[in-house]
Amino acid sequence: SKIKELELTTREYEVLQYVSKGLSNKEIGEKLFLSESTIKTHVSNLLIKLNAKRRTQAIQIAKSLKII
């Protein structure tokens, strides 16, 4: 699958789905019972793996890859 090819972890993919729904790092942290700084790390990893400069771009890339 594309997710495996991108080497996205289950958690990173979860975070990506919440980001695509427009949630803030703080809100995602509350949903996943993780600290905001942990979410920031996941988002940073997502940006690197998706080769995106920002969250909005990451979502566009993910949509074009049909993973969200």
PDB file of C-alpha atoms in Angstrom:
ATOM      1  CA  SER A   1       0.000   0.000   0.000  1.00  0.00           C
ATOM      2  CA  LYS A   2       0.960   3.644  -0.444  1.00  0.00           C
ATOM      3  CA  ILE A   3       1.029   4.093   3.338  1.00  0.00           C
ATOM      4  CA  LYS A   4       3.611   1.300   3.645  1.00  0.00           C
ATOM      5  CA  GLU A   5       5.638   2.711   0.747  1.00  0.00           C
ATOM      6  CA  LEU A   6       5.773   6.086   2.488  1.00  0.00           C
ATOM      7  CA  GLU A   7       6.732   4.265   5.709  1.00  0.00           C
ATOM      8  CA  LEU A   8       3.994   6.056   7.635  1.00  0.00           C
ATOM      9  CA  THR A   9       3.433   4.614  11.089  1.00  0.00           C
ATOM     10  CA  THR A  10      -0.112   3.837  12.223  1.00  0.00           C
ATOM     11  CA  ARG A  11       0.110   6.812  14.579  1.00  0.00           C
ATOM     12  CA  GLU A  12       1.392   9.175  11.882  1.00  0.00           C
ATOM     13  CA  TYR A  13      -1.468   8.107   9.636  1.00  0.00           C
ATOM     14  CA  GLU A  14      -3.963   8.736  12.447  1.00  0.00           C
ATOM     15  CA  VAL A  15      -2.480  12.212  12.947  1.00  0.00           C
ATOM     16  CA  LEU A  16      -2.654  12.859   9.189  1.00  0.00           C
ATOM     17  CA  GLN A  17      -6.370  12.010   9.178  1.00  0.00           C
ATOM     18  CA  TYR A  18      -7.023  14.457  12.012  1.00  0.00           C
ATOM     19  CA  VAL A  19      -4.913  17.143  10.330  1.00  0.00           C
ATOM     20  CA  SER A  20      -7.018  16.673   7.179  1.00  0.00           C
ATOM     21  CA  LYS A  21     -10.124  17.363   9.279  1.00  0.00           C
ATOM     22  CA  GLY A  22      -8.635  20.693  10.307  1.00  0.00           C
ATOM     23  CA  LEU A  23      -7.787  19.858  13.913  1.00  0.00           C
ATOM     24  CA  SER A  24      -4.991  21.713  15.696  1.00  0.00           C
ATOM     25  CA  ASN A  25      -2.055  19.882  17.275  1.00  0.00           C
ATOM     26  CA  LYS A  26      -3.613  20.510  20.674  1.00  0.00           C
ATOM     27  CA  GLU A  27      -6.968  19.047  19.589  1.00  0.00           C
ATOM     28  CA  ILE A  28      -5.287  16.004  18.020  1.00  0.00           C
ATOM     29  CA  GLY A  29      -3.302  15.509  21.231  1.00  0.00           C
ATOM     30  CA  GLU A  30      -6.509  15.536  23.258  1.00  0.00           C
ATOM     31  CA  LYS A  31      -8.132  12.965  20.958  1.00  0.00           C
ATOM     32  CA  LEU A  32      -5.127  10.631  21.040  1.00  0.00           C
ATOM     33  CA  PHE A  33      -4.183  11.282  24.694  1.00  0.00           C
ATOM     34  CA  LEU A  34      -0.764  12.555  23.657  1.00  0.00           C
ATOM     35  CA  SER A  35       1.064  15.781  24.419  1.00  0.00           C
ATOM     36  CA  GLU A  36       1.021  18.617  21.924  1.00  0.00           C
ATOM     37  CA  SER A  37       4.792  18.276  21.488  1.00  0.00           C
ATOM     38  CA  THR A  38       4.373  14.577  20.573  1.00  0.00           C
ATOM     39  CA  ILE A  39       1.829  15.577  17.926  1.00  0.00           C
ATOM     40  CA  LYS A  40       4.227  18.233  16.604  1.00  0.00           C
ATOM     41  CA  THR A  41       6.860  15.507  16.203  1.00  0.00           C
ATOM     42  CA  HIS A  42       4.401  13.292  14.308  1.00  0.00           C
ATOM     43  CA  VAL A  43       3.416  16.224  12.066  1.00  0.00           C
ATOM     44  CA  SER A  44       7.098  17.017  11.381  1.00  0.00           C
ATOM     45  CA  ASN A  45       7.701  13.376  10.432  1.00  0.00           C
ATOM     46  CA  LEU A  46       4.650  13.439   8.158  1.00  0.00           C
ATOM     47  CA  LEU A  47       5.905  16.562   6.384  1.00  0.00           C
ATOM     48  CA  ILE A  48       9.274  14.916   5.794  1.00  0.00           C
ATOM     49  CA  LYS A  49       7.772  11.632   4.566  1.00  0.00           C
ATOM     50  CA  LEU A  50       5.259  13.388   2.305  1.00  0.00           C
ATOM     51  CA  ASN A  51       7.893  15.903   1.163  1.00  0.00           C
ATOM     52  CA  ALA A  52       5.614  18.782   2.166  1.00  0.00           C
ATOM     53  CA  LYS A  53       6.521  22.184   3.552  1.00  0.00           C
ATOM     54  CA  ARG A  54       3.326  22.706   5.527  1.00  0.00           C
ATOM     55  CA  ARG A  55       0.248  20.926   6.805  1.00  0.00           C
ATOM     56  CA  THR A  56      -2.004  22.139   3.976  1.00  0.00           C
ATOM     57  CA  GLN A  57       0.481  20.891   1.409  1.00  0.00           C
ATOM     58  CA  ALA A  58       0.744  17.540   3.212  1.00  0.00           C
ATOM     59  CA  ILE A  59      -3.027  17.146   2.942  1.00  0.00           C
ATOM     60  CA  GLN A  60      -2.994  17.961  -0.788  1.00  0.00           C
ATOM     61  CA  ILE A  61      -0.215  15.427  -1.368  1.00  0.00           C
ATOM     62  CA  ALA A  62      -2.011  12.780   0.717  1.00  0.00           C
ATOM     63  CA  LYS A  63      -5.211  13.384  -1.270  1.00  0.00           C
ATOM     64  CA  SER A  64      -3.377  13.106  -4.584  1.00  0.00           C
ATOM     65  CA  LEU A  65      -1.912   9.784  -3.367  1.00  0.00           C
ATOM     66  CA  LYS A  66      -5.455   8.772  -2.363  1.00  0.00           C
ATOM     67  CA  ILE A  67      -4.438   7.900   1.201  1.00  0.00           C
ATOM     68  CA  ILE A  68      -7.006  10.267   2.722  1.00  0.00           C
TER      69      ILE A  68
END
